[in-house]
Amino acid sequence: MAFTLRIGLLLLTRSPFVTAADGGNDTSHGRRDGWVSQPDGRGTFDILWSCLITIFLCTWVSLHLNVPASHEQYRHLFFRKMRWMVQAIMAPEFVLAFAIGQKVEAKKSVEQFRGLDLLRENTFRTVGSALSQRSRLQDAGDRVSSLINKIDRKLHGEEKNTRWSIRHAFYANMGGFVLHPRESAAFPINAKQLHWLIKQGYVEYPKMTAKEVWDKSKADGFQKSLTCLQTGWFIIQIVGRAIQKLPITTLEITTLSFVLCTLVMFTQWANKPLDVESPTVLTSGKSIAEILIEAGPAASQPFKQTPLDFIDNQSPSWLTEVQPHLRFRTGPRTRPLPRLTNDRFPVIGAGPDAVFLFLFTMAYCGLHFVAWDFSFPSLLERDLWRAASVTIAACAFIFWVCETYQDGHRLGRWERWYAKLFHDDRNGRINTMEKIRRNRRFIPVWEVIVMTPVTVVYTVARTYIVVEVFLSQRSLPVGAFNTVQWSEFVPHF
């Protein structure tokens, strides 16, 4: 009987399905192979569940996509969001770049509309002053004066409440406004096109307050609160494990990178409405043909995206401009575009936002170096992780160098800087035709030759990172299953 009991205990200790408590608090010796349950510590399921639910919340809840086309059904929206979720998992730093770029465009729109807001304010003041003078000249009674004062307050209140805000700008750039000209098909417009239409008198200034714009958002406070709580608790756990020198898995390091990207995306998309399903229709008494004729030679060329391409042609975009050259398309095929695509490459410029994005991107890539000396199931996996970490950082740096140079060349930034440094106006002047030529050729041949292998190598390295974080769960250090002793952070007297 005693011999049988000893054999049973020996087999139990050799089984891959062992408990985390068997390892005690020893974090420096041994590994634990196979699936580990969690009666006294944390097990494999705890690690996987905590990381997977955090990744899902970070990639699904944080995505703020543009307004869909009117004919699209729920399945179209679902699969589109799934594609962007996969993209956020494979390259969260690029999704973050879209978020920052959209906020930069929204801020530019607010500056552009400021002139219209001042014009409206002056108009309201002029109308109110005229009404007041007329009232005094006609010596109207108290009832008429009260009516005039009510109209004056209404005019000024309307001007104040409907002033163009960053929420209006986000809403417009995501396809929230649709232009329906007389006897013409409706199509979405962005903030820059809307500004031109208002300035030319083709449409009225949208009578929407920032609150009314936000009412169209399907933002769920519970989802965002749950995401913030989960990500916050995850960060606290990682910090606690680091302080107590408990092993951290590569899956947790990768999840932490998603958490950091999500927190920044939340700040960039804080004023962008979420999951808007129906746009605001703006009607015009002019037909699109009349608008184009009155616009002059600038609108004489055939449009590629919408009839207002001469104002802003929605470029550069992956779906509408890059994929056709690659002989495959998954985006809208009808023209004018039924919706504004989500993948317009951000034009961030060379300001503080660009510097922040560059530093954060490099910090995100550098976070993988934290696992440089982690214990891997095999030496080959450790070496491949190191190679993939270096590759991701190098590819991101090369991408930034190429894109920054081409963006500066496309916008004439380098010529202007040269003119300021050397006081040479000849190099700083770029005529209109040169600007048009550069804007049309937004991806030159040299950039395609350089970026194609860089993109392929980055994809391979990133794919290995995503696969390895799950493969490494088959064999982890014993201490990885120990939980943080929170009582040690409480002062003892």
GROMACS .gro file of C-alpha atoms in nm:
model
  493
    1MET     CA    1   0.000   0.000   0.000
    2ALA     CA    2   0.277   0.242   0.087
    3PHE     CA    3   0.458   0.151  -0.236
    4THR     CA    4   0.144   0.220  -0.440
    5LEU     CA    5   0.100   0.559  -0.269
    6ARG     CA    6   0.459   0.657  -0.346
    7ILE     CA    7   0.413   0.560  -0.715
    8GLY     CA    8   0.094   0.769  -0.732
    9LEU     CA    9   0.260   1.076  -0.582
   10LEU     CA   10   0.556   1.035  -0.819
   11LEU     CA   11   0.327   1.022  -1.125
   12LEU     CA   12   0.134   1.327  -1.001
   13THR     CA   13   0.447   1.537  -0.968
   14ARG     CA   14   0.560   1.431  -1.317
   15SER     CA   15   0.225   1.508  -1.482
   16PRO     CA   16   0.209   1.817  -1.705
   17PHE     CA   17  -0.124   1.911  -1.541
   18VAL     CA   18   0.018   2.032  -1.213
   19THR     CA   19  -0.081   2.314  -0.989
   20ALA     CA   20   0.093   2.647  -0.958
   21ALA     CA   21   0.128   2.596  -0.585
   22ASP     CA   22   0.374   2.311  -0.633
   23GLY     CA   23   0.636   2.558  -0.743
   24GLY     CA   24   0.619   2.752  -0.420
   25ASN     CA   25   0.780   3.093  -0.441
   26ASP     CA   26   1.090   2.973  -0.626
   27THR     CA   27   1.126   3.207  -0.925
   28SER     CA   28   1.481   3.131  -1.023
   29HIS     CA   29   1.492   2.755  -1.091
   30GLY     CA   30   1.300   2.515  -1.310
   31ARG     CA   31   1.029   2.540  -1.569
   32ARG     CA   32   0.671   2.422  -1.580
   33ASP     CA   33   0.569   2.238  -1.898
   34GLY     CA   34   0.217   2.181  -2.026
   35TRP     CA   35  -0.112   2.319  -1.901
   36VAL     CA   36  -0.108   2.453  -1.547
   37SER     CA   37  -0.422   2.483  -1.332
   38GLN     CA   38  -0.478   2.758  -1.077
   39PRO     CA   39  -0.594   2.638  -0.735
   40ASP     CA   40  -0.350   2.847  -0.528
   41GLY     CA   41  -0.168   3.067  -0.780
   42ARG     CA   42  -0.246   3.163  -1.135
   43GLY     CA   43  -0.253   2.912  -1.417
   44THR     CA   44  -0.220   2.907  -1.793
   45PHE     CA   45  -0.588   2.987  -1.832
   46ASP     CA   46  -0.552   3.297  -1.611
   47ILE     CA   47  -0.265   3.432  -1.820
   48LEU     CA   48  -0.441   3.363  -2.149
   49TRP     CA   49  -0.778   3.496  -2.039
   50SER     CA   50  -0.638   3.816  -1.887
   51CYS     CA   51  -0.430   3.895  -2.196
   52LEU     CA   52  -0.690   3.797  -2.456
   53ILE     CA   53  -0.974   3.994  -2.299
   54THR     CA   54  -0.743   4.295  -2.267
   55ILE     CA   55  -0.632   4.268  -2.632
   56PHE     CA   56  -0.994   4.236  -2.746
   57LEU     CA   57  -1.104   4.541  -2.553
   58CYS     CA   58  -0.804   4.740  -2.674
   59THR     CA   59  -0.855   4.657  -3.041
   60TRP     CA   60  -1.234   4.637  -3.072
   61VAL     CA   61  -1.369   4.905  -2.838
   62SER     CA   62  -1.105   5.164  -2.927
   63LEU     CA   63  -1.171   5.159  -3.304
   64HIS     CA   64  -1.363   5.466  -3.430
   65LEU     CA   65  -1.446   5.394  -3.794
   66ASN     CA   66  -1.608   5.626  -4.047
   67VAL     CA   67  -1.977   5.646  -4.133
   68PRO     CA   68  -2.081   5.350  -4.353
   69ALA     CA   69  -2.264   5.378  -4.684
   70SER     CA   70  -2.643   5.393  -4.673
   71HIS     CA   71  -2.685   5.056  -4.848
   72GLU     CA   72  -2.446   4.862  -4.621
   73GLN     CA   73  -2.581   4.607  -4.377
   74TYR     CA   74  -2.463   4.504  -4.034
   75ARG     CA   75  -2.245   4.224  -4.171
   76HIS     CA   76  -2.050   4.473  -4.382
   77LEU     CA   77  -1.981   4.685  -4.075
   78PHE     CA   78  -1.890   4.380  -3.865
   79PHE     CA   79  -1.637   4.236  -4.111
   80ARG     CA   80  -1.488   4.580  -4.175
   81LYS     CA   81  -1.431   4.627  -3.805
   82MET     CA   82  -1.289   4.275  -3.783
   83ARG     CA   83  -1.036   4.361  -4.056
   84TRP     CA   84  -0.932   4.671  -3.869
   85MET     CA   85  -0.911   4.471  -3.547
   86VAL     CA   86  -0.668   4.229  -3.716
   87GLN     CA   87  -0.470   4.526  -3.845
   88ALA     CA   88  -0.461   4.672  -3.496
   89ILE     CA   89  -0.323   4.342  -3.364
   90MET     CA   90  -0.061   4.311  -3.637
   91ALA     CA   91   0.045   4.678  -3.641
   92PRO     CA   92  -0.113   4.887  -3.363
   93GLU     CA   93   0.134   5.170  -3.420
   94PHE     CA   94  -0.004   5.228  -3.770
   95VAL     CA   95  -0.362   5.245  -3.643
   96LEU     CA   96  -0.237   5.495  -3.387
   97ALA     CA   97  -0.087   5.698  -3.672
   98PHE     CA   98  -0.431   5.714  -3.836
   99ALA     CA   99  -0.583   5.836  -3.509
  100ILE     CA  100  -0.323   6.109  -3.462
  101GLY     CA  101  -0.349   6.210  -3.829
  102GLN     CA  102  -0.727   6.242  -3.804
  103LYS     CA  103  -0.698   6.463  -3.498
  104VAL     CA  104  -0.444   6.683  -3.679
  105GLU     CA  105  -0.687   6.719  -3.972
  106ALA     CA  106  -0.970   6.800  -3.730
  107LYS     CA  107  -0.766   7.076  -3.566
  108LYS     CA  108  -0.682   7.220  -3.907
  109SER     CA  109  -1.052   7.223  -3.991
  110VAL     CA  110  -1.133   7.416  -3.673
  111GLU     CA  111  -0.877   7.678  -3.773
  112GLN     CA  112  -1.017   7.692  -4.126
  113PHE     CA  113  -1.376   7.738  -4.006
  114ARG     CA  114  -1.276   8.008  -3.761
  115GLY     CA  115  -1.302   8.266  -4.039
  116LEU     CA  116  -1.656   8.155  -4.121
  117ASP     CA  117  -1.751   8.168  -3.752
  118LEU     CA  118  -1.622   8.525  -3.726
  119LEU     CA  119  -1.814   8.618  -4.041
  120ARG     CA  120  -2.133   8.467  -3.898
  121GLU     CA  121  -2.079   8.646  -3.569
  122ASN     CA  122  -2.035   8.980  -3.742
  123THR     CA  123  -2.344   8.912  -3.953
  124PHE     CA  124  -2.551   8.838  -3.645
  125ARG     CA  125  -2.426   9.154  -3.478
  126THR     CA  126  -2.507   9.360  -3.786
  127VAL     CA  127  -2.860   9.216  -3.804
  128GLY     CA  128  -2.917   9.276  -3.436
  129SER     CA  129  -2.788   9.632  -3.459
  130ALA     CA  130  -3.006   9.703  -3.761
  131LEU     CA  131  -3.311   9.569  -3.586
  132SER     CA  132  -3.238   9.776  -3.279
  133GLN     CA  133  -3.193  10.095  -3.483
  134ARG     CA  134  -3.513  10.027  -3.673
  135SER     CA  135  -3.692   9.978  -3.346
  136ARG     CA  136  -3.573  10.312  -3.213
  137LEU     CA  137  -3.661  10.497  -3.536
  138GLN     CA  138  -4.011  10.359  -3.550
  139ASP     CA  139  -4.062  10.403  -3.176
  140ALA     CA  140  -4.224  10.062  -3.156
  141GLY     CA  141  -4.412   9.949  -2.851
  142ASP     CA  142  -4.286   9.722  -2.577
  143ARG     CA  143  -4.422   9.414  -2.753
  144VAL     CA  144  -4.225   9.480  -3.070
  145SER     CA  145  -3.910   9.562  -2.875
  146SER     CA  146  -3.947   9.242  -2.677
  147LEU     CA  147  -3.988   9.045  -3.000
  148ILE     CA  148  -3.679   9.206  -3.153
  149ASN     CA  149  -3.474   9.134  -2.841
  150LYS     CA  150  -3.590   8.773  -2.850
  151ILE     CA  151  -3.482   8.742  -3.214
  152ASP     CA  152  -3.150   8.904  -3.134
  153ARG     CA  153  -3.085   8.664  -2.845
  154LYS     CA  154  -3.185   8.370  -3.062
  155LEU     CA  155  -2.948   8.477  -3.337
  156HIS     CA  156  -2.658   8.521  -3.099
  157GLY     CA  157  -2.741   8.200  -2.915
  158GLU     CA  158  -2.756   8.003  -3.240
  159GLU     CA  159  -2.421   8.145  -3.349
  160LYS     CA  160  -2.261   8.050  -3.018
  161ASN     CA  161  -2.404   7.698  -2.997
  162THR     CA  162  -2.336   7.596  -3.357
  163ARG     CA  163  -1.980   7.727  -3.372
  164TRP     CA  164  -1.752   7.480  -3.548
  165SER     CA  165  -1.581   7.257  -3.294
  166ILE     CA  166  -1.340   6.967  -3.312
  167ARG     CA  167  -1.639   6.733  -3.282
  168HIS     CA  168  -1.790   6.892  -3.593
  169ALA     CA  169  -1.456   6.847  -3.771
  170PHE     CA  170  -1.426   6.478  -3.677
  171TYR     CA  171  -1.788   6.423  -3.778
  172ALA     CA  172  -1.735   6.586  -4.118
  173ASN     CA  173  -1.407   6.406  -4.194
  174MET     CA  174  -1.563   6.069  -4.113
  175GLY     CA  175  -1.836   6.121  -4.374
  176GLY     CA  176  -2.098   6.259  -4.139
  177PHE     CA  177  -2.222   6.512  -4.395
  178VAL     CA  178  -2.366   6.407  -4.731
  179LEU     CA  179  -2.420   6.659  -5.009
  180HIS     CA  180  -2.740   6.615  -5.212
  181PRO     CA  181  -2.732   6.859  -5.503
  182ARG     CA  182  -3.040   6.930  -5.712
  183GLU     CA  183  -3.107   6.655  -5.966
  184SER     CA  184  -2.781   6.482  -5.872
  185ALA     CA  185  -2.673   6.180  -5.674
  186ALA     CA  186  -2.578   6.235  -5.310
  187PHE     CA  187  -2.221   6.174  -5.196
  188PRO     CA  188  -2.021   6.225  -4.874
  189ILE     CA  189  -1.805   6.533  -4.822
  190ASN     CA  190  -1.531   6.610  -4.573
  191ALA     CA  191  -1.467   6.925  -4.371
  192LYS     CA  192  -1.253   7.097  -4.633
  193GLN     CA  193  -1.514   7.044  -4.905
  194LEU     CA  194  -1.793   7.157  -4.671
  195HIS     CA  195  -1.601   7.476  -4.593
  196TRP     CA  196  -1.574   7.554  -4.965
  197LEU     CA  197  -1.945   7.487  -5.025
  198ILE     CA  198  -2.048   7.715  -4.738
  199LYS     CA  199  -1.810   7.987  -4.847
  200GLN     CA  200  -1.947   7.976  -5.203
  201GLY     CA  201  -2.305   7.980  -5.076
  202TYR     CA  202  -2.407   7.640  -5.212
  203VAL     CA  203  -2.516   7.503  -4.871
  204GLU     CA  204  -2.611   7.659  -4.542
  205TYR     CA  205  -2.395   7.645  -4.234
  206PRO     CA  206  -2.491   7.320  -4.051
  207LYS     CA  207  -2.722   7.404  -3.762
  208MET     CA  208  -2.584   7.134  -3.536
  209THR     CA  209  -2.441   7.192  -3.193
  210ALA     CA  210  -2.149   6.992  -3.062
  211LYS     CA  211  -2.392   6.813  -2.830
  212GLU     CA  212  -2.615   6.715  -3.123
  213VAL     CA  213  -2.312   6.579  -3.305
  214TRP     CA  214  -2.221   6.374  -3.000
  215ASP     CA  215  -2.578   6.242  -2.972
  216LYS     CA  216  -2.515   6.054  -3.299
  217SER     CA  217  -2.230   5.866  -3.133
  218LYS     CA  218  -2.295   5.513  -3.011
  219ALA     CA  219  -2.022   5.548  -2.751
  220ASP     CA  220  -2.102   5.311  -2.467
  221GLY     CA  221  -1.978   5.446  -2.137
  222PHE     CA  222  -1.988   5.098  -1.987
  223GLN     CA  223  -1.761   4.954  -2.259
  224LYS     CA  224  -1.507   5.234  -2.226
  225SER     CA  225  -1.519   5.215  -1.847
  226LEU     CA  226  -1.468   4.839  -1.861
  227THR     CA  227  -1.176   4.886  -2.100
  228CYS     CA  228  -1.014   5.147  -1.876
  229LEU     CA  229  -1.062   4.932  -1.566
  230GLN     CA  230  -0.923   4.620  -1.735
  231THR     CA  231  -0.624   4.799  -1.887
  232GLY     CA  232  -0.555   4.985  -1.563
  233TRP     CA  233  -0.565   4.663  -1.359
  234PHE     CA  234  -0.342   4.493  -1.616
  235ILE     CA  235  -0.080   4.769  -1.588
  236ILE     CA  236  -0.092   4.747  -1.207
  237GLN     CA  237  -0.036   4.372  -1.225
  238ILE     CA  238   0.264   4.410  -1.457
  239VAL     CA  239   0.416   4.679  -1.234
  240GLY     CA  240   0.356   4.464  -0.926
  241ARG     CA  241   0.525   4.162  -1.084
  242ALA     CA  242   0.820   4.374  -1.191
  243ILE     CA  243   0.863   4.516  -0.839
  244GLN     CA  244   0.850   4.171  -0.679
  245LYS     CA  245   1.078   4.032  -0.952
  246LEU     CA  246   0.824   3.775  -1.069
  247PRO     CA  247   0.866   3.649  -1.426
  248ILE     CA  248   0.654   3.825  -1.689
  249THR     CA  249   0.555   3.634  -2.002
  250THR     CA  250   0.607   3.757  -2.358
  251LEU     CA  251   0.229   3.751  -2.404
  252GLU     CA  252   0.193   3.999  -2.119
  253ILE     CA  253   0.462   4.225  -2.266
  254THR     CA  254   0.287   4.223  -2.603
  255THR     CA  255  -0.048   4.292  -2.436
  256LEU     CA  256   0.108   4.584  -2.250
  257SER     CA  257   0.207   4.735  -2.585
  258PHE     CA  258  -0.158   4.715  -2.697
  259VAL     CA  259  -0.265   4.882  -2.374
  260LEU     CA  260  -0.030   5.176  -2.423
  261CYS     CA  261  -0.140   5.223  -2.784
  262THR     CA  262  -0.505   5.208  -2.679
  263LEU     CA  263  -0.464   5.474  -2.412
  264VAL     CA  264  -0.312   5.712  -2.667
  265MET     CA  265  -0.582   5.628  -2.925
  266PHE     CA  266  -0.851   5.709  -2.670
  267THR     CA  267  -0.700   6.055  -2.621
  268GLN     CA  268  -0.676   6.117  -2.998
  269TRP     CA  269  -1.030   5.993  -3.072
  270ALA     CA  270  -1.189   6.137  -2.759
  271ASN     CA  271  -1.403   6.378  -2.966
  272LYS     CA  272  -1.472   6.149  -3.262
  273PRO     CA  273  -1.824   6.000  -3.263
  274LEU     CA  274  -1.833   5.621  -3.242
  275ASP     CA  275  -2.028   5.388  -3.472
  276VAL     CA  276  -2.241   5.655  -3.642
  277GLU     CA  277  -2.478   5.476  -3.880
  278SER     CA  278  -2.661   5.756  -4.063
  279PRO     CA  279  -2.514   6.085  -4.193
  280THR     CA  280  -2.661   6.436  -4.203
  281VAL     CA  281  -2.790   6.531  -4.549
  282LEU     CA  282  -2.717   6.883  -4.677
  283THR     CA  283  -2.923   6.990  -4.978
  284SER     CA  284  -2.820   7.241  -5.241
  285GLY     CA  285  -3.034   7.434  -5.485
  286LYS     CA  286  -2.764   7.393  -5.750
  287SER     CA  287  -2.695   7.079  -5.948
  288ILE     CA  288  -2.348   6.929  -5.938
  289ALA     CA  289  -2.299   7.030  -6.303
  290GLU     CA  290  -2.372   7.393  -6.218
  291ILE     CA  291  -2.135   7.382  -5.922
  292LEU     CA  292  -1.854   7.242  -6.135
  293ILE     CA  293  -1.910   7.494  -6.415
  294GLU     CA  294  -1.905   7.786  -6.173
  295ALA     CA  295  -1.589   7.649  -6.009
  296GLY     CA  296  -1.401   7.716  -6.335
  297PRO     CA  297  -1.094   7.539  -6.480
  298ALA     CA  298  -1.000   7.389  -6.143
  299ALA     CA  299  -1.299   7.153  -6.169
  300SER     CA  300  -1.262   7.068  -6.539
  301GLN     CA  301  -1.079   6.738  -6.486
  302PRO     CA  302  -1.279   6.414  -6.446
  303PHE     CA  303  -1.313   6.315  -6.082
  304LYS     CA  304  -1.182   5.988  -5.938
  305GLN     CA  305  -1.352   5.978  -5.598
  306THR     CA  306  -1.621   6.249  -5.578
  307PRO     CA  307  -1.714   6.550  -5.795
  308LEU     CA  308  -1.541   6.775  -5.540
  309ASP     CA  309  -1.199   6.619  -5.595
  310PHE     CA  310  -1.069   6.960  -5.704
  311ILE     CA  311  -1.117   7.073  -5.342
  312ASP     CA  312  -0.986   6.756  -5.175
  313ASN     CA  313  -0.947   6.421  -5.353
  314GLN     CA  314  -0.930   6.207  -5.035
  315SER     CA  315  -0.575   6.098  -5.118
  316PRO     CA  316  -0.357   5.922  -5.044
  317SER     CA  317  -0.568   5.617  -4.962
  318TRP     CA  318  -0.486   5.247  -4.967
  319LEU     CA  319  -0.825   5.125  -5.093
  320THR     CA  320  -0.882   5.382  -5.364
  321GLU     CA  321  -0.529   5.447  -5.493
  322VAL     CA  322  -0.282   5.178  -5.391
  323GLN     CA  323  -0.488   4.861  -5.436
  324PRO     CA  324  -0.589   4.936  -5.798
  325HIS     CA  325  -0.218   4.932  -5.891
  326LEU     CA  326  -0.186   4.592  -5.719
  327ARG     CA  327  -0.470   4.451  -5.930
  328PHE     CA  328  -0.705   4.383  -5.642
  329ARG     CA  329  -0.971   4.589  -5.469
  330THR     CA  330  -1.184   4.544  -5.161
  331GLY     CA  331  -1.306   4.901  -5.119
  332PRO     CA  332  -1.598   5.092  -5.271
  333ARG     CA  333  -1.622   5.039  -5.648
  334THR     CA  334  -1.897   5.288  -5.726
  335ARG     CA  335  -1.834   5.655  -5.800
  336PRO     CA  336  -1.896   5.896  -5.644
  337LEU     CA  337  -1.776   5.722  -5.330
  338PRO     CA  338  -2.069   5.606  -5.116
  339ARG     CA  339  -1.859   5.652  -4.803
  340LEU     CA  340  -1.527   5.799  -4.696
  341THR     CA  341  -1.270   5.523  -4.649
  342ASN     CA  342  -1.096   5.468  -4.316
  343ASP     CA  343  -0.748   5.425  -4.459
  344ARG     CA  344  -0.658   5.770  -4.585
  345PHE     CA  345  -0.289   5.804  -4.505
  346PRO     CA  346  -0.242   6.066  -4.234
  347VAL     CA  347  -0.069   6.390  -4.330
  348ILE     CA  348   0.066   6.490  -3.990
  349GLY     CA  349   0.336   6.730  -4.104
  350ALA     CA  350   0.648   6.811  -3.905
  351GLY     CA  351   0.495   6.955  -3.589
  352PRO     CA  352   0.477   6.830  -3.229
  353ASP     CA  353   0.224   6.561  -3.326
  354ALA     CA  354   0.470   6.407  -3.573
  355VAL     CA  355   0.750   6.413  -3.315
  356PHE     CA  356   0.525   6.252  -3.055
  357LEU     CA  357   0.415   5.980  -3.298
  358PHE     CA  358   0.773   5.903  -3.395
  359LEU     CA  359   0.890   5.880  -3.032
  360PHE     CA  360   0.591   5.669  -2.931
  361THR     CA  361   0.635   5.435  -3.229
  362MET     CA  362   0.999   5.377  -3.141
  363ALA     CA  363   0.904   5.327  -2.775
  364TYR     CA  364   0.643   5.072  -2.879
  365CYS     CA  365   0.899   4.883  -3.089
  366GLY     CA  366   1.152   4.910  -2.807
  367LEU     CA  367   0.909   4.753  -2.561
  368HIS     CA  368   0.978   4.416  -2.724
  369PHE     CA  369   1.342   4.448  -2.616
  370VAL     CA  370   1.225   4.409  -2.255
  371ALA     CA  371   1.194   4.036  -2.327
  372TRP     CA  372   1.552   4.020  -2.461
  373ASP     CA  373   1.674   3.808  -2.167
  374PHE     CA  374   1.348   3.633  -2.089
  375SER     CA  375   1.345   3.256  -2.050
  376PHE     CA  376   1.211   3.098  -2.371
  377PRO     CA  377   1.120   2.732  -2.432
  378SER     CA  378   1.424   2.703  -2.660
  379LEU     CA  379   1.732   2.901  -2.756
  380LEU     CA  380   1.612   2.921  -3.116
  381GLU     CA  381   1.290   3.092  -3.010
  382ARG     CA  382   1.485   3.338  -2.799
  383ASP     CA  383   1.717   3.425  -3.089
  384LEU     CA  384   1.425   3.462  -3.328
  385TRP     CA  385   1.250   3.692  -3.080
  386ARG     CA  386   1.561   3.910  -3.059
  387ALA     CA  387   1.592   3.920  -3.438
  388ALA     CA  388   1.223   4.005  -3.478
  389SER     CA  389   1.247   4.284  -3.219
  390VAL     CA  390   1.542   4.443  -3.398
  391THR     CA  391   1.370   4.400  -3.735
  392ILE     CA  392   1.048   4.570  -3.623
  393ALA     CA  393   1.235   4.869  -3.481
  394ALA     CA  394   1.456   4.900  -3.791
  395CYS     CA  395   1.162   4.875  -4.032
  396ALA     CA  396   0.965   5.136  -3.839
  397PHE     CA  397   1.264   5.372  -3.849
  398ILE     CA  398   1.318   5.320  -4.224
  399PHE     CA  399   0.949   5.377  -4.288
  400TRP     CA  400   0.958   5.704  -4.094
  401VAL     CA  401   1.265   5.828  -4.278
  402CYS     CA  402   1.118   5.753  -4.622
  403GLU     CA  403   0.772   5.886  -4.546
  404THR     CA  404   0.903   6.201  -4.378
  405TYR     CA  405   1.127   6.278  -4.673
  406GLN     CA  406   0.855   6.214  -4.932
  407ASP     CA  407   0.592   6.407  -4.736
  408GLY     CA  408   0.828   6.704  -4.709
  409HIS     CA  409   0.906   6.688  -5.080
  410ARG     CA  410   0.538   6.656  -5.170
  411LEU     CA  411   0.442   6.962  -4.966
  412GLY     CA  412   0.754   7.166  -5.051
  413ARG     CA  413   0.867   7.169  -4.687
  414TRP     CA  414   1.237   7.115  -4.761
  415GLU     CA  415   1.247   7.401  -5.012
  416ARG     CA  416   1.086   7.637  -4.761
  417TRP     CA  417   1.331   7.533  -4.490
  418TYR     CA  418   1.620   7.581  -4.731
  419ALA     CA  419   1.494   7.929  -4.815
  420LYS     CA  420   1.470   8.023  -4.446
  421LEU     CA  421   1.818   7.892  -4.366
  422PHE     CA  422   2.001   8.038  -4.665
  423HIS     CA  423   1.767   8.326  -4.752
  424ASP     CA  424   1.724   8.193  -5.104
  425ASP     CA  425   1.370   8.257  -5.226
  426ARG     CA  426   1.432   8.084  -5.556
  427ASN     CA  427   1.446   7.745  -5.387
  428GLY     CA  428   1.151   7.829  -5.167
  429ARG     CA  429   0.908   7.907  -5.450
  430ILE     CA  430   0.701   7.623  -5.592
  431ASN     CA  431   0.447   7.706  -5.859
  432THR     CA  432   0.097   7.562  -5.869
  433MET     CA  433   0.168   7.308  -6.144
  434GLU     CA  434   0.464   7.169  -5.950
  435LYS     CA  435   0.247   7.125  -5.642
  436ILE     CA  436  -0.020   6.945  -5.847
  437ARG     CA  437   0.242   6.719  -6.004
  438ARG     CA  438   0.386   6.626  -5.663
  439ASN     CA  439   0.046   6.564  -5.509
  440ARG     CA  440  -0.053   6.333  -5.793
  441ARG     CA  441   0.266   6.132  -5.763
  442PHE     CA  442   0.234   6.079  -5.387
  443ILE     CA  443   0.413   5.740  -5.400
  444PRO     CA  444   0.718   5.762  -5.628
  445VAL     CA  445   0.892   5.458  -5.774
  446TRP     CA  446   1.188   5.479  -5.537
  447GLU     CA  447   0.958   5.461  -5.234
  448VAL     CA  448   0.781   5.155  -5.372
  449ILE     CA  449   1.117   4.983  -5.433
  450VAL     CA  450   1.237   5.059  -5.080
  451MET     CA  451   0.913   5.008  -4.887
  452THR     CA  452   0.800   4.683  -5.050
  453PRO     CA  453   1.076   4.464  -4.899
  454VAL     CA  454   1.059   4.663  -4.574
  455THR     CA  455   0.685   4.593  -4.549
  456VAL     CA  456   0.735   4.222  -4.623
  457VAL     CA  457   1.014   4.186  -4.366
  458TYR     CA  458   0.812   4.379  -4.106
  459THR     CA  459   0.509   4.157  -4.165
  460VAL     CA  460   0.714   3.839  -4.121
  461ALA     CA  461   0.876   3.968  -3.801
  462ARG     CA  462   0.548   4.090  -3.658
  463THR     CA  463   0.377   3.760  -3.743
  464TYR     CA  464   0.646   3.570  -3.558
  465ILE     CA  465   0.598   3.792  -3.251
  466VAL     CA  466   0.222   3.729  -3.250
  467VAL     CA  467   0.264   3.352  -3.293
  468GLU     CA  468   0.551   3.316  -3.046
  469VAL     CA  469   0.368   3.481  -2.758
  470PHE     CA  470   0.119   3.193  -2.767
  471LEU     CA  471   0.368   2.916  -2.844
  472SER     CA  472   0.580   3.018  -2.546
  473GLN     CA  473   0.289   2.942  -2.313
  474ARG     CA  474   0.367   2.572  -2.346
  475SER     CA  475   0.672   2.609  -2.123
  476LEU     CA  476   0.709   2.893  -1.874
  477PRO     CA  477   0.929   2.961  -1.572
  478VAL     CA  478   0.786   2.833  -1.245
  479GLY     CA  479   0.762   3.184  -1.103
  480ALA     CA  480   0.538   3.296  -1.390
  481PHE     CA  481   0.250   3.116  -1.215
  482ASN     CA  482   0.303   3.289  -0.882
  483THR     CA  483   0.069   3.576  -0.808
  484VAL     CA  484   0.166   3.918  -0.677
  485GLN     CA  485   0.166   3.935  -0.298
  486TRP     CA  486  -0.024   4.260  -0.257
  487SER     CA  487   0.006   4.242   0.120
  488GLU     CA  488   0.376   4.322   0.084
  489PHE     CA  489   0.284   4.670  -0.044
  490VAL     CA  490   0.090   4.745   0.274
  491PRO     CA  491   0.303   4.910   0.545
  492HIS     CA  492   0.341   4.695   0.858
  493PHE     CA  493   0.380   4.866   1.196
   0.00000   0.00000   0.00000
